[in-house]
Amino acid sequence: MNMSRIMCGMTGAMQRRLLAAGSCIGVLVVAAQPAAAQVHALPQGQKSTVSRASAKSHVGVKPDAAPARARASGALKSKNVEELTVATTRKPHGTMLSVGAQMIAREVPGTNPMKVLGEMPGVMFQSADAQGLDNYTSQLYMHGFQQQEIGMTLDGIPLGEMTYRNYNGLNPLQAISSENVARLDVSQSAGAEDVAATNNLGGSIQYVSSDPQDKMGGKIAQTFGSYNMYHTFIRFDSGKLNESGTKFYASYMRNDTKLWKGWGQQFLQQVNAKLVQPVGEASKISMFFNWSDLHMHSYDDYSFEMLDKIGPNQNYYNNGRLSGYQTAVNAANGSYSPSISRLSDPLDAAYYAGGTNNVDLLGGLTANLALTDHLRWVTTVYGHNQQNQTTWVSPYFGSPTGSPLSDLVKEPEIRRFGILSSMTYKIAHNDLSVGVWYENNHYVSPMYAYAEPSLVNGVLSGGILNDLGHFTNPFAKIFSQTYNTNTFTGFFSDTYHVTSDLSLHFGFKSMLNTTRVGNGYLDAAYYGSSDPIASGVGQTISKPFLPHIGLDYKFLTHHELFIDISENVHSYAECGYKLCASPFSVLQSAYNASAAKLKPETDWTYAIGYRFSDKLLDASVYAYRTNFFNRLQQITAGSVINPVSAVANVGGVTMNGVDAALTIRPTKYLSLYNSISYNHAVYDQNITQQGIVYHLKNQQVINYPRFMYKARLSFHWKQVEAYIDGSYTGARNFSYVGDLKAPGYWMSNFGASYDFNNLSSYLNDLKVSLNISNLTGSHWISTMGEGGNPLSLSTGAYSYQSFMIGAPRMFFGSIAAQF
């Protein structure tokens, strides 16, 4: 655990062959994905329509017409026509790719879909748990861009900036159960101007929820795993209820597991519901609802000193017994265990407990209307509320009970609503789209202190607080700010089909984003300073023209060439005092000194790619360059005991990268996928802090490797399916100047399943599966920089705690029945 968290808070393409065995399991594969992946793409001219509606609802096409044509042709043989409609109508196009439900289903049930996305070239996903559900340690990078710089939506609804303590949305895993995800549409570049996001510097990820089934049925699935892991999923589909085709589903998911080291649990439960009402021949109205309830103990942040001196298994003192609390009290009073006492900062090495509590309500109503054969209008209204508590027991701020400990709890709340509306018009060779998005977001970010009981001669003066419970009656308010943000964006695009094989795309996005900050409060006793926090301030970002230009050329049957150029901007982040790289999370004096010089982060991205797709072979190359301006970073400096986290403009970043991938299918049962990614992302200038020049220039950006290699061998024969994968992640800079790095590591996973098809007239499918994560038991560093990154070894990088130890080998067994 780093001190900034303590003192300030935490900071075309072709279809894959349809395989035999009487059920259609074939999926489209391009070399930019594992061979077993369900990979598709989104025609740029249809993107705004399709991404916010069913893949079956194209302009002028009756929703069920596409599968009907497929059935008539005999191309599809499956009991689940709806899934195959998605699988066979979405093809790779330009920088757009998709990861489908079949690929997600091969992983451990409940696995974060972003972990599946991490199998793509140039994408790195890290987490301290095997399923990727710990929202504190979840970390995604895509072609050098961190998750805060990637736009994310669900059925068009913006999910905001994916950060711990999100300020304008929610983590996608808390928005929809992975079993209800139909696909992820991914823009590898910074284009996709119709995506409702103010942070998509490095691309976008659009989650699309599955539709209710036409036939009444359901699914029940249960998974058991290492460390008392239990995952339950239940879904009921109504089928068509009347002649108009009204249908809905409702599902419940529960995931519960113990920490793999130390004591504690990680719990998530979720309810999803979706209603679809067809209107006429080619329109529909749909409603989506999500309730999620997350309670998770955290893993202890690590330093290289801790790893060297006490090994990887240190965690919080809480052991579920009084002795754990006694150990924490002793440490706060300066009495440490022999192993902890070896560290240069023993007080900061471990705490009693820490955790996260999130409750989210998210709902949306979408009207997808075909006004004519050529004109479609899609409008979505949505609302979202999040109640959040992130906790840790501090040995630096005692309680009025006499205990040297207190529980510091950040309790931000989000209340937001918005509307999106777009129209798509097809005329002659043109696909024209225009749309707007408006959102109001009210974000309150306070932190309170709650009393822990004193412990005298083994007797407690009261109950120890439960970090996964509810907190009442704080004895101190540490800080608070209230943010109110209004966002308006508009976009226009035109995809001109010069010929059936050549398309030119031009579009632009306009953004107006205004944030006002008030109700600032800072506890002088806690911070030792009477300076007030920034309050009564605000910033406006106006970018009327952010262009996006693209070209897609399919030639010689199997070949595709695409080019993509775009500019984008990132609105200013929001958080509590010193919790992130936000210009508002500072003292009033610091804000006043920087306000006139503030500039939002912007970038230009240039990409070119080539694909070859044939019966036995897929190959691709994707090259890109990004020029990043005014990059704001959270930099940690100062002493080990009391470091200072600051927001600094590290200037420009120049990034050049290339991915190459190859998929070979020697038989219809076997495929072998390999990819190599190289990323050269360096800072353009040095930085000066407290009069000292730190040589960042030409250093690789923090936390992201230059080199990654991924491979997967997949086998499918009749009802048997199996895979084994392996990947190498290269060294990553932990310090900005690159004098301390996390070493590279190898990782492998295994999965196998058997499908009992058509067991009875009531039981359509029964599937059993086995998954093993971290097959070889590798020791590795996963998430990095969750509490900021230090400048160099000279500023205490060796003992600075801001990375996570990766999970060990784990086993999972699942059984799922479909009715």
Short mmCIF file of C-alpha atoms in Angstrom, two decimals, residues 40-344:
data_model
loop_
_atom_site.label_atom_id
_atom_site.label_comp_id
_atom_site.label_asym_id
_atom_site.label_seq_id
_atom_site.Cartn_x
_atom_site.Cartn_y
_atom_site.Cartn_z
CA HIS A 40 -16.28 -9.96 -36.44
CA ALA A 41 -16.33 -6.39 -37.51
CA LEU A 42 -18.62 -3.51 -37.89
CA PRO A 43 -19.17 -1.71 -41.21
CA GLN A 44 -18.39 1.89 -40.44
CA GLY A 45 -21.43 3.17 -42.22
CA GLN A 46 -23.75 1.10 -40.00
CA LYS A 47 -21.90 1.46 -36.75
CA SER A 48 -24.19 3.86 -34.93
CA THR A 49 -27.28 1.84 -35.80
CA VAL A 50 -25.99 -1.62 -35.16
CA SER A 51 -24.09 -0.85 -31.98
CA ARG A 52 -27.22 0.43 -30.29
CA ALA A 53 -29.56 -2.25 -31.48
CA SER A 54 -29.67 -5.87 -32.42
CA ALA A 55 -27.27 -7.03 -35.11
CA LYS A 56 -30.35 -8.32 -36.86
CA SER A 57 -32.02 -4.92 -37.15
CA HIS A 58 -30.42 -3.35 -40.19
CA VAL A 59 -31.99 -0.55 -42.15
CA GLY A 60 -34.90 -1.79 -44.19
CA VAL A 61 -34.55 -5.37 -42.95
CA LYS A 62 -37.07 -7.10 -40.77
CA PRO A 63 -35.33 -8.15 -37.51
CA ASP A 64 -35.83 -11.87 -38.12
CA ALA A 65 -35.21 -11.77 -41.87
CA ALA A 66 -31.49 -12.45 -41.75
CA PRO A 67 -31.71 -15.73 -39.81
CA ALA A 68 -34.67 -16.76 -41.94
CA ARG A 69 -32.60 -16.40 -45.09
CA ALA A 70 -29.78 -18.32 -43.47
CA ARG A 71 -32.06 -21.17 -42.47
CA ALA A 72 -33.53 -21.27 -45.95
CA SER A 73 -30.11 -21.61 -47.46
CA GLY A 74 -29.14 -24.42 -45.12
CA ALA A 75 -25.99 -22.62 -44.10
CA LEU A 76 -26.86 -22.64 -40.42
CA LYS A 77 -27.63 -25.72 -38.41
CA SER A 78 -28.11 -24.83 -34.79
CA LYS A 79 -30.66 -24.80 -32.04
CA ASN A 80 -29.57 -21.25 -31.27
CA VAL A 81 -30.22 -19.28 -34.42
CA GLU A 82 -30.08 -15.90 -32.72
CA GLU A 83 -26.46 -16.31 -31.63
CA LEU A 84 -25.45 -17.42 -35.08
CA THR A 85 -27.11 -14.44 -36.68
CA VAL A 86 -24.67 -12.27 -34.80
CA ALA A 87 -21.80 -14.59 -35.62
CA THR A 88 -22.44 -14.59 -39.35
CA THR A 89 -23.36 -10.98 -40.04
CA ARG A 90 -20.56 -9.05 -38.37
CA LYS A 91 -17.31 -9.08 -40.29
CA PRO A 92 -13.95 -7.39 -39.69
CA HIS A 93 -13.88 -4.00 -41.34
CA GLY A 94 -11.06 -1.51 -41.07
CA THR A 95 -9.95 -1.01 -37.47
CA MET A 96 -13.22 -2.46 -36.13
CA LEU A 97 -13.19 -5.97 -34.68
CA SER A 98 -15.53 -7.87 -32.37
CA VAL A 99 -15.14 -10.47 -29.66
CA GLY A 100 -18.22 -12.66 -29.45
CA ALA A 101 -20.10 -14.56 -26.77
CA GLN A 102 -18.65 -17.93 -27.81
CA MET A 103 -15.13 -16.79 -27.01
CA ILE A 104 -16.24 -15.40 -23.64
CA ALA A 105 -18.05 -18.67 -22.86
CA ARG A 106 -14.81 -20.68 -23.22
CA GLU A 107 -13.33 -18.95 -20.18
CA VAL A 108 -14.19 -19.54 -16.53
CA PRO A 109 -17.87 -18.53 -16.16
CA GLY A 110 -18.19 -14.99 -14.89
CA THR A 111 -14.78 -13.97 -16.25
CA ASN A 112 -14.46 -10.29 -17.07
CA PRO A 113 -14.90 -9.97 -20.87
CA MET A 114 -11.95 -7.58 -20.86
CA LYS A 115 -9.72 -10.45 -19.84
CA VAL A 116 -10.90 -12.25 -22.99
CA LEU A 117 -10.22 -9.08 -24.96
CA GLY A 118 -6.67 -9.28 -23.59
CA GLU A 119 -6.01 -12.16 -25.99
CA MET A 120 -6.01 -9.70 -28.90
CA PRO A 121 -2.68 -8.42 -30.20
CA GLY A 122 -1.56 -5.20 -28.54
CA VAL A 123 -4.04 -5.56 -25.66
CA MET A 124 -2.90 -6.23 -22.09
CA PHE A 125 -5.30 -7.00 -19.24
CA GLN A 126 -4.06 -7.38 -15.68
CA SER A 127 -5.77 -8.30 -12.42
CA ALA A 128 -4.79 -9.81 -9.08
CA ASP A 129 -7.59 -12.42 -9.32
CA ALA A 130 -8.07 -15.16 -11.87
CA GLN A 131 -11.44 -13.94 -13.20
CA GLY A 132 -10.48 -10.28 -13.49
CA LEU A 133 -13.33 -9.14 -11.23
CA ASP A 134 -11.38 -7.16 -8.62
CA ASN A 135 -12.17 -3.62 -9.76
CA TYR A 136 -9.28 -2.17 -7.75
CA THR A 137 -6.68 -4.29 -9.52
CA SER A 138 -8.30 -4.56 -12.98
CA GLN A 139 -6.16 -2.81 -15.57
CA LEU A 140 -6.53 -2.67 -19.35
CA TYR A 141 -4.09 -1.29 -21.94
CA MET A 142 -4.81 -1.26 -25.67
CA HIS A 143 -1.98 -0.28 -28.02
CA GLY A 144 -0.35 1.75 -25.26
CA PHE A 145 -3.51 3.49 -24.09
CA GLN A 146 -4.66 2.86 -20.54
CA GLN A 147 -8.27 2.09 -19.71
CA GLN A 148 -9.01 5.70 -18.71
CA GLU A 149 -8.29 6.67 -22.33
CA ILE A 150 -10.64 4.13 -23.95
CA GLY A 151 -14.32 4.92 -24.47
CA MET A 152 -16.78 2.27 -23.25
CA THR A 153 -20.52 1.86 -23.78
CA LEU A 154 -23.25 -0.73 -23.24
CA ASP A 155 -25.94 -0.77 -25.94
CA GLY A 156 -24.85 2.80 -26.65
CA ILE A 157 -25.18 3.92 -23.01
CA PRO A 158 -21.92 5.55 -21.89
CA LEU A 159 -20.09 3.71 -19.10
CA GLY A 160 -17.71 6.59 -18.48
CA GLU A 161 -14.06 6.44 -17.59
CA MET A 162 -13.05 3.00 -16.32
CA THR A 163 -11.19 3.82 -13.14
CA TYR A 164 -11.31 2.72 -9.54
CA ARG A 165 -13.94 5.02 -8.06
CA ASN A 166 -15.35 5.90 -11.47
CA TYR A 167 -16.70 9.45 -11.46
CA ASN A 168 -18.97 9.41 -14.52
CA GLY A 169 -20.02 5.80 -15.05
CA LEU A 170 -19.32 2.29 -13.89
CA ASN A 171 -17.04 -0.63 -14.58
CA PRO A 172 -18.55 -2.76 -17.40
CA LEU A 173 -18.48 -5.88 -15.21
CA GLN A 174 -20.86 -4.04 -12.85
CA ALA A 175 -23.11 -3.04 -15.77
CA ILE A 176 -23.87 -6.47 -17.25
CA SER A 177 -23.23 -10.11 -16.41
CA SER A 178 -20.69 -11.65 -18.77
CA GLU A 179 -23.17 -14.39 -19.72
CA ASN A 180 -25.50 -11.72 -21.15
CA VAL A 181 -22.84 -10.10 -23.35
CA ALA A 182 -23.47 -10.84 -27.03
CA ARG A 183 -20.22 -9.29 -28.20
CA LEU A 184 -17.67 -6.52 -27.74
CA ASP A 185 -17.19 -4.22 -30.74
CA VAL A 186 -13.69 -2.80 -30.57
CA SER A 187 -12.25 0.18 -32.40
CA GLN A 188 -8.47 -0.25 -32.30
CA SER A 189 -7.95 3.36 -33.38
CA ALA A 190 -9.32 6.55 -31.84
CA GLY A 191 -12.09 6.88 -34.39
CA ALA A 192 -15.69 5.67 -33.86
CA GLU A 193 -16.91 9.25 -33.60
CA ASP A 194 -20.46 8.14 -32.73
CA VAL A 195 -19.39 6.54 -29.44
CA ALA A 196 -20.74 8.43 -26.42
CA ALA A 197 -17.47 9.09 -24.62
CA THR A 198 -15.26 12.02 -23.67
CA ASN A 199 -12.13 9.95 -23.08
CA ASN A 200 -11.65 7.76 -26.17
CA LEU A 201 -8.14 8.85 -27.04
CA GLY A 202 -7.14 5.26 -27.71
CA GLY A 203 -10.20 3.64 -29.20
CA SER A 204 -13.49 2.33 -27.90
CA ILE A 205 -15.09 -0.85 -26.57
CA GLN A 206 -18.81 -1.16 -27.18
CA TYR A 207 -20.59 -3.85 -25.16
CA VAL A 208 -23.72 -5.25 -26.81
CA SER A 209 -26.21 -7.17 -24.68
CA SER A 210 -27.88 -10.31 -25.96
CA ASP A 211 -31.55 -10.17 -26.91
CA PRO A 212 -34.23 -12.40 -25.34
CA GLN A 213 -34.75 -15.70 -27.13
CA ASP A 214 -37.79 -16.26 -29.36
CA LYS A 215 -38.62 -19.52 -27.57
CA MET A 216 -39.34 -19.85 -23.86
CA GLY A 217 -36.41 -21.36 -22.02
CA GLY A 218 -33.65 -20.72 -19.59
CA LYS A 219 -30.18 -21.50 -18.36
CA ILE A 220 -28.81 -22.65 -15.02
CA ALA A 221 -25.04 -22.81 -14.52
CA GLN A 222 -22.86 -23.54 -11.51
CA THR A 223 -19.09 -23.25 -11.21
CA PHE A 224 -16.79 -24.40 -8.39
CA GLY A 225 -13.19 -23.39 -8.11
CA SER A 226 -10.08 -22.99 -6.04
CA TYR A 227 -10.22 -20.91 -2.85
CA ASN A 228 -13.91 -21.69 -2.29
CA MET A 229 -14.98 -20.02 -5.51
CA TYR A 230 -18.69 -20.36 -6.36
CA HIS A 231 -20.33 -18.85 -9.42
CA THR A 232 -24.06 -19.19 -10.07
CA PHE A 233 -25.98 -17.94 -13.10
CA ILE A 234 -29.73 -18.30 -13.70
CA ARG A 235 -31.60 -16.85 -16.67
CA PHE A 236 -35.21 -17.12 -17.79
CA ASP A 237 -36.32 -16.21 -21.33
CA SER A 238 -40.03 -15.64 -21.84
CA GLY A 239 -40.07 -16.36 -25.55
CA LYS A 240 -42.54 -14.51 -27.75
CA LEU A 241 -45.54 -13.67 -25.60
CA ASN A 242 -47.93 -12.49 -28.32
CA GLU A 243 -48.32 -11.98 -32.04
CA SER A 244 -46.40 -8.70 -31.92
CA GLY A 245 -43.33 -10.59 -30.66
CA THR A 246 -42.98 -9.14 -27.14
CA LYS A 247 -40.25 -10.99 -25.26
CA PHE A 248 -37.97 -10.50 -22.26
CA TYR A 249 -35.38 -12.15 -20.09
CA ALA A 250 -34.34 -11.80 -16.47
CA SER A 251 -31.14 -13.18 -14.94
CA TYR A 252 -29.40 -13.44 -11.59
CA MET A 253 -25.65 -13.91 -11.15
CA ARG A 254 -23.66 -14.49 -7.96
CA ASN A 255 -19.86 -14.82 -7.75
CA ASP A 256 -18.25 -15.49 -4.38
CA THR A 257 -14.64 -16.45 -3.65
CA LYS A 258 -12.07 -16.23 -0.91
CA LEU A 259 -8.87 -14.28 -1.37
CA TRP A 260 -6.07 -16.49 -2.67
CA LYS A 261 -3.74 -15.06 -0.03
CA GLY A 262 -4.65 -13.74 3.39
CA TRP A 263 -8.19 -13.60 4.76
CA GLY A 264 -11.24 -12.09 3.12
CA GLN A 265 -13.79 -12.54 0.36
CA GLN A 266 -14.70 -11.08 -2.99
CA PHE A 267 -18.42 -11.04 -3.69
CA LEU A 268 -20.51 -9.79 -6.60
CA GLN A 269 -24.19 -10.33 -7.31
CA GLN A 270 -26.15 -8.92 -10.21
CA VAL A 271 -29.61 -8.78 -11.75
CA ASN A 272 -30.13 -8.05 -15.46
CA ALA A 273 -33.39 -7.74 -17.35
CA LYS A 274 -34.19 -6.86 -20.94
CA LEU A 275 -37.48 -6.36 -22.75
CA VAL A 276 -37.83 -6.18 -26.54
CA GLN A 277 -41.01 -5.04 -28.28
CA PRO A 278 -40.98 -5.26 -32.08
CA VAL A 279 -42.75 -2.40 -33.85
CA GLY A 280 -43.98 -3.16 -37.35
CA GLU A 281 -41.70 -5.02 -39.69
CA ALA A 282 -38.29 -3.47 -38.99
CA SER A 283 -38.41 -1.47 -35.75
CA LYS A 284 -38.32 -2.22 -32.06
CA ILE A 285 -38.32 -0.69 -28.61
CA SER A 286 -36.11 -2.24 -25.94
CA MET A 287 -35.48 -1.68 -22.25
CA PHE A 288 -32.44 -2.79 -20.23
CA PHE A 289 -32.05 -2.85 -16.44
CA ASN A 290 -29.05 -3.65 -14.26
CA TRP A 291 -28.59 -3.89 -10.50
CA SER A 292 -25.21 -4.89 -9.17
CA ASP A 293 -23.93 -5.28 -5.61
CA LEU A 294 -20.17 -5.62 -5.13
CA HIS A 295 -18.28 -6.21 -1.87
CA MET A 296 -14.61 -7.11 -2.12
CA HIS A 297 -11.66 -7.19 0.24
CA SER A 298 -8.50 -5.90 -1.38
CA TYR A 299 -5.07 -7.39 -1.84
CA ASP A 300 -2.14 -5.51 -0.33
CA ASP A 301 -0.19 -3.22 -2.64
CA TYR A 302 3.39 -4.39 -3.08
CA SER A 303 6.84 -2.88 -3.49
CA PHE A 304 10.00 -4.40 -4.93
CA GLU A 305 11.54 -4.21 -1.48
CA MET A 306 8.69 -6.29 -0.05
CA LEU A 307 9.01 -8.81 -2.85
CA ASP A 308 12.76 -9.15 -2.26
CA LYS A 309 12.70 -9.31 1.55
CA ILE A 310 9.45 -11.01 2.58
CA GLY A 311 8.23 -12.77 -0.56
CA PRO A 312 4.93 -12.51 -2.44
CA ASN A 313 2.42 -13.73 0.17
CA GLN A 314 2.10 -10.74 2.52
CA ASN A 315 -1.43 -9.38 2.85
CA TYR A 316 -3.52 -7.42 5.34
CA TYR A 317 -3.35 -8.30 9.04
CA ASN A 318 -7.04 -9.16 9.21
CA ASN A 319 -7.35 -12.93 9.72
CA GLY A 320 -10.95 -13.08 10.89
CA ARG A 321 -9.85 -13.35 14.52
CA LEU A 322 -8.94 -10.96 17.32
CA SER A 323 -5.26 -11.78 16.86
CA GLY A 324 -5.24 -10.03 13.47
CA TYR A 325 -6.55 -6.82 15.02
CA GLN A 326 -3.99 -7.11 17.80
CA THR A 327 -1.18 -7.40 15.22
CA ALA A 328 -2.44 -4.26 13.47
CA VAL A 329 -2.61 -2.33 16.76
CA ASN A 330 0.91 -3.47 17.66
CA ALA A 331 2.20 -2.31 14.27
CA ALA A 332 0.54 1.08 14.68
CA ASN A 333 2.35 1.36 18.03
CA GLY A 334 5.70 0.49 16.42
CA SER A 335 5.93 -3.23 17.23
CA TYR A 336 6.31 -5.32 14.08
CA SER A 337 6.71 -8.95 13.17
CA PRO A 338 10.32 -10.01 12.37
CA SER A 339 9.68 -10.12 8.61
CA ILE A 340 7.96 -6.73 8.44
CA SER A 341 10.59 -5.08 10.63
CA ARG A 342 13.20 -5.79 7.93
CA LEU A 343 11.60 -3.21 5.63
CA SER A 344 12.62 0.42 5.41
#
